[in-house]
Amino acid sequence: MAKSLLCSSALNTFLSSTLSSSTSSKNNQIACSGNIKNQTPSLSWNRRELSLGFMSTFLAVGLVGNNDRRSRDANAAILEADDDEELLEKVKQDRKKRIERQAVLNSAVKEKGYLQDLVYNLSKVGQAIENNDLPAAGLVLGNGSDTEWVKTANFAFTKLSASPEENTEVETFNSSLASLVTSVNKNDLESSKLAFVSSASAFEKWSSLTGLLGQLKGI
């Protein structure tokens, strides 16, 4: 009987210990589970913060890149605008010069009359050379630079020439005309023909450069 009681007592002690241990273990598991559950939102929040941080960084980099591109585009636009303004200003200045030049030509009635005399006398010289009549050509040419129609023509050249190119053609004309006078005086028909063509061509080029081509009859 004593053994039964002892065994019963030992069994109760064992069961109590086992239940206590089991209960403690469950409580610990519950506690741990609770801690894990409590910690999970915190970990999730940290991941969101990290993701947001990366996104913010990328956005910032993207915005900086966009700002740089916009800045470059703005600078390019400013340069293009400057170029456009310079081009527009140049066009305005060219137009102003053309208007002023045309006003000078329109008012140069006397000078255009001198040039018309030049055309007339050169035509007479050309006809004489074509007819192999160098003495007749010599009468029209006279002494060249001292002949009245040549002097008045040079007065018109000086008044109406406005560019280096135009002045070059004037020099060519006078040089060719001097050669023409020399060739005619020497009775050199071939040289006279060449000098005449050279002088007439120089005068035509000058008239084209100045804008008078077509305003003078016989050119």
CSV table of C-alpha atoms in Angstrom, one decimal:
chain,number,residue,atom,x,y,z
A,1,MET,CA,0.0,0.0,0.0
A,2,ALA,CA,2.9,2.4,0.8
A,3,LYS,CA,4.4,1.5,-2.5
A,4,SER,CA,1.2,2.4,-4.3
A,5,LEU,CA,1.0,5.7,-2.6
A,6,LEU,CA,4.7,6.4,-3.4
A,7,CYS,CA,4.2,5.5,-7.0
A,8,SER,CA,1.1,7.6,-7.2
A,9,SER,CA,2.9,10.5,-5.6
A,10,ALA,CA,5.9,10.2,-7.9
A,11,LEU,CA,3.5,9.9,-10.9
A,12,ASN,CA,1.7,13.1,-9.9
A,13,THR,CA,5.0,14.9,-9.4
A,14,PHE,CA,6.2,13.8,-12.9
A,15,LEU,CA,2.9,14.8,-14.5
A,16,SER,CA,3.0,18.2,-12.8
A,17,SER,CA,6.6,18.7,-13.9
A,18,THR,CA,5.8,17.6,-17.4
A,19,LEU,CA,2.7,19.7,-17.7
A,20,SER,CA,4.6,22.7,-16.2
A,21,SER,CA,7.4,22.2,-18.6
A,22,SER,CA,5.0,21.8,-21.5
A,23,THR,CA,3.1,24.8,-20.4
A,24,SER,CA,6.3,26.8,-20.0
A,25,SER,CA,7.5,25.6,-23.4
A,26,LYS,CA,4.2,26.6,-25.0
A,27,ASN,CA,4.3,29.9,-23.3
A,28,ASN,CA,7.8,30.5,-24.5
A,29,GLN,CA,6.7,29.5,-28.0
A,30,ILE,CA,3.8,31.8,-27.8
A,31,ALA,CA,6.0,34.6,-26.5
A,32,CYS,CA,8.5,33.9,-29.2
A,33,SER,CA,5.8,33.8,-31.8
A,34,GLY,CA,4.4,37.0,-30.4
A,35,ASN,CA,7.8,38.6,-30.6
A,36,ILE,CA,8.3,37.5,-34.2
A,37,LYS,CA,4.9,38.8,-35.1
A,38,ASN,CA,5.7,42.0,-33.4
A,39,GLN,CA,9.0,42.2,-35.1
A,40,THR,CA,7.7,41.4,-38.6
A,41,PRO,CA,6.0,44.8,-39.2
A,42,SER,CA,9.2,46.5,-38.1
A,43,LEU,CA,11.3,44.5,-40.6
A,44,SER,CA,8.7,45.2,-43.3
A,45,TRP,CA,8.8,48.9,-42.5
A,46,ASN,CA,12.6,48.9,-42.7
A,47,ARG,CA,12.4,47.3,-46.2
A,48,ARG,CA,9.9,49.9,-47.3
A,49,GLU,CA,12.2,52.7,-46.0
A,50,LEU,CA,15.1,51.2,-47.8
A,51,SER,CA,13.1,50.9,-51.1
A,52,LEU,CA,11.9,54.5,-50.7
A,53,GLY,CA,15.5,55.6,-50.1
A,54,PHE,CA,16.7,53.9,-53.3
A,55,MET,CA,13.8,55.4,-55.3
A,56,SER,CA,14.5,58.8,-53.9
A,57,THR,CA,18.1,58.4,-54.8
A,58,PHE,CA,17.3,57.3,-58.4
A,59,LEU,CA,14.7,60.1,-58.7
A,60,ALA,CA,17.3,62.6,-57.5
A,61,VAL,CA,19.9,61.4,-59.9
A,62,GLY,CA,17.3,61.4,-62.7
A,63,LEU,CA,16.3,65.0,-61.8
A,64,VAL,CA,19.9,66.1,-61.7
A,65,GLY,CA,20.4,64.5,-65.1
A,66,ASN,CA,17.3,66.1,-66.4
A,67,ASN,CA,18.3,69.4,-65.0
A,68,ASP,CA,21.7,69.1,-66.7
A,69,ARG,CA,20.1,68.3,-70.0
A,70,ARG,CA,17.6,71.1,-69.6
A,71,SER,CA,20.5,73.4,-68.7
A,72,ARG,CA,22.4,72.3,-71.8
A,73,ASP,CA,19.3,72.7,-74.0
A,74,ALA,CA,18.7,76.1,-72.5
A,75,ASN,CA,22.3,77.2,-73.2
A,76,ALA,CA,22.1,75.8,-76.8
A,77,ALA,CA,18.8,77.7,-77.2
A,78,ILE,CA,20.5,80.9,-76.0
A,79,LEU,CA,23.4,80.4,-78.5
A,80,GLU,CA,21.0,79.7,-81.3
A,81,ALA,CA,19.0,82.8,-80.3
A,82,ASP,CA,22.3,84.9,-80.4
A,83,ASP,CA,23.1,83.5,-83.8
A,84,ASP,CA,19.7,84.3,-85.0
A,85,GLU,CA,20.0,87.8,-83.7
A,86,GLU,CA,23.3,88.3,-85.4
A,87,LEU,CA,22.0,86.9,-88.7
A,88,LEU,CA,18.9,89.1,-88.4
A,89,GLU,CA,21.1,92.1,-87.7
A,90,LYS,CA,23.3,91.3,-90.7
A,91,VAL,CA,20.3,91.0,-92.9
A,92,LYS,CA,19.0,94.4,-91.7
A,93,GLN,CA,22.4,96.0,-92.3
A,94,ASP,CA,22.6,94.5,-95.8
A,95,ARG,CA,19.1,95.7,-96.6
A,96,LYS,CA,19.9,99.1,-95.3
A,97,LYS,CA,23.1,99.3,-97.5
A,98,ARG,CA,21.1,98.2,-100.5
A,99,ILE,CA,18.5,100.8,-99.9
A,100,GLU,CA,21.1,103.5,-99.4
A,101,ARG,CA,23.0,102.4,-102.5
A,102,GLN,CA,19.9,102.4,-104.6
A,103,ALA,CA,19.1,105.9,-103.4
A,104,VAL,CA,22.6,107.0,-104.6
A,105,LEU,CA,22.1,105.4,-108.0
A,106,ASN,CA,18.7,106.9,-108.4
A,107,SER,CA,20.0,110.3,-107.7
A,108,ALA,CA,23.1,110.0,-109.9
A,109,VAL,CA,21.4,111.4,-113.0
A,110,LYS,CA,24.5,113.3,-114.2
A,111,GLU,CA,26.9,110.3,-113.5
A,112,LYS,CA,24.6,107.9,-115.4
A,113,GLY,CA,24.7,110.4,-118.3
A,114,TYR,CA,28.5,110.3,-118.3
A,115,LEU,CA,28.4,106.5,-118.3
A,116,GLN,CA,25.9,106.6,-121.2
A,117,ASP,CA,28.4,108.6,-123.2
A,118,LEU,CA,31.0,106.0,-122.4
A,119,VAL,CA,28.7,103.3,-123.8
A,120,TYR,CA,28.1,105.3,-126.9
A,121,ASN,CA,31.8,106.0,-127.6
A,122,LEU,CA,32.9,102.5,-126.9
A,123,SER,CA,30.3,101.3,-129.4
A,124,LYS,CA,31.7,103.6,-132.0
A,125,VAL,CA,35.2,102.3,-131.3
A,126,GLY,CA,34.1,98.7,-131.6
A,127,GLN,CA,32.3,99.3,-134.9
A,128,ALA,CA,35.4,101.0,-136.3
A,129,ILE,CA,37.7,98.1,-135.2
A,130,GLU,CA,35.2,95.6,-136.7
A,131,ASN,CA,35.4,97.5,-140.0
A,132,ASN,CA,39.2,97.4,-139.7
A,133,ASP,CA,39.1,101.2,-139.6
A,134,LEU,CA,41.7,101.9,-136.8
A,135,PRO,CA,42.0,105.6,-137.7
A,136,ALA,CA,38.3,106.2,-137.1
A,137,ALA,CA,38.7,104.3,-133.7
A,138,GLY,CA,41.7,106.6,-132.9
A,139,LEU,CA,39.6,109.7,-133.5
A,140,VAL,CA,37.0,108.6,-130.9
A,141,LEU,CA,39.7,107.4,-128.4
A,142,GLY,CA,41.9,110.5,-128.6
A,143,ASN,CA,44.6,110.4,-126.0
A,144,GLY,CA,42.7,108.1,-123.8
A,145,SER,CA,42.8,109.4,-120.2
A,146,ASP,CA,42.7,113.0,-121.4
A,147,THR,CA,39.7,112.5,-123.7
A,148,GLU,CA,36.6,114.2,-122.3
A,149,TRP,CA,34.3,111.3,-122.3
A,150,VAL,CA,36.9,109.1,-120.6
A,151,LYS,CA,37.5,111.7,-117.9
A,152,THR,CA,33.8,112.1,-117.1
A,153,ALA,CA,33.4,108.3,-117.1
A,154,ASN,CA,36.1,108.1,-114.4
A,155,PHE,CA,34.4,110.8,-112.4
A,156,ALA,CA,31.2,108.6,-112.4
A,157,PHE,CA,33.3,105.5,-111.5
A,158,THR,CA,34.8,107.3,-108.5
A,159,LYS,CA,31.3,108.6,-107.4
A,160,LEU,CA,29.5,105.2,-107.7
A,161,SER,CA,32.1,102.6,-106.9
A,162,ALA,CA,31.5,101.3,-103.3
A,163,SER,CA,33.5,98.0,-103.1
A,164,PRO,CA,37.0,96.7,-103.7
A,165,GLU,CA,35.6,94.5,-106.5
A,166,GLU,CA,34.1,97.5,-108.3
A,167,ASN,CA,37.3,99.5,-108.0
A,168,THR,CA,39.3,96.5,-109.4
A,169,GLU,CA,37.1,96.5,-112.5
A,170,VAL,CA,37.6,100.3,-112.9
A,171,GLU,CA,41.4,99.7,-112.8
A,172,THR,CA,41.1,96.9,-115.3
A,173,PHE,CA,39.0,99.1,-117.6
A,174,ASN,CA,41.4,102.0,-117.6
A,175,SER,CA,44.4,99.7,-118.1
A,176,SER,CA,42.7,98.0,-121.0
A,177,LEU,CA,41.6,101.3,-122.5
A,178,ALA,CA,45.3,102.5,-122.4
A,179,SER,CA,46.3,99.4,-124.2
A,180,LEU,CA,43.6,99.9,-126.7
A,181,VAL,CA,44.8,103.5,-127.4
A,182,THR,CA,48.4,102.2,-127.8
A,183,SER,CA,47.4,99.4,-130.1
A,184,VAL,CA,45.2,101.7,-132.3
A,185,ASN,CA,48.0,104.2,-132.6
A,186,LYS,CA,50.4,101.4,-133.7
A,187,ASN,CA,47.8,100.2,-136.2
A,188,ASP,CA,47.8,96.8,-134.5
A,189,LEU,CA,44.4,95.3,-135.4
A,190,GLU,CA,44.6,92.1,-133.4
A,191,SER,CA,45.9,93.8,-130.2
A,192,SER,CA,43.3,96.4,-130.7
A,193,LYS,CA,40.5,93.8,-130.8
A,194,LEU,CA,41.8,92.1,-127.6
A,195,ALA,CA,42.2,95.4,-125.7
A,196,PHE,CA,38.7,96.5,-126.8
A,197,VAL,CA,37.1,93.2,-125.6
A,198,SER,CA,39.0,93.5,-122.3
A,199,SER,CA,37.9,97.1,-121.6
A,200,ALA,CA,34.3,96.4,-122.6
A,201,SER,CA,34.2,93.3,-120.4
A,202,ALA,CA,35.6,95.2,-117.4
A,203,PHE,CA,32.9,97.9,-117.8
A,204,GLU,CA,30.1,95.3,-118.0
A,205,LYS,CA,31.3,93.6,-114.8
A,206,TRP,CA,31.5,97.0,-113.0
A,207,SER,CA,28.0,97.8,-114.2
A,208,SER,CA,26.7,94.4,-112.9
A,209,LEU,CA,28.4,94.9,-109.5
A,210,THR,CA,27.0,98.4,-109.0
A,211,GLY,CA,23.5,97.4,-110.1
A,212,LEU,CA,23.5,99.6,-113.2
A,213,LEU,CA,23.6,96.8,-115.7
A,214,GLY,CA,20.4,97.2,-117.8
A,215,GLN,CA,20.0,100.9,-116.8
A,216,LEU,CA,22.6,101.9,-119.4
A,217,LYS,CA,21.6,101.4,-123.0
A,218,GLY,CA,23.9,99.5,-125.4
A,219,ILE,CA,25.7,97.4,-122.7
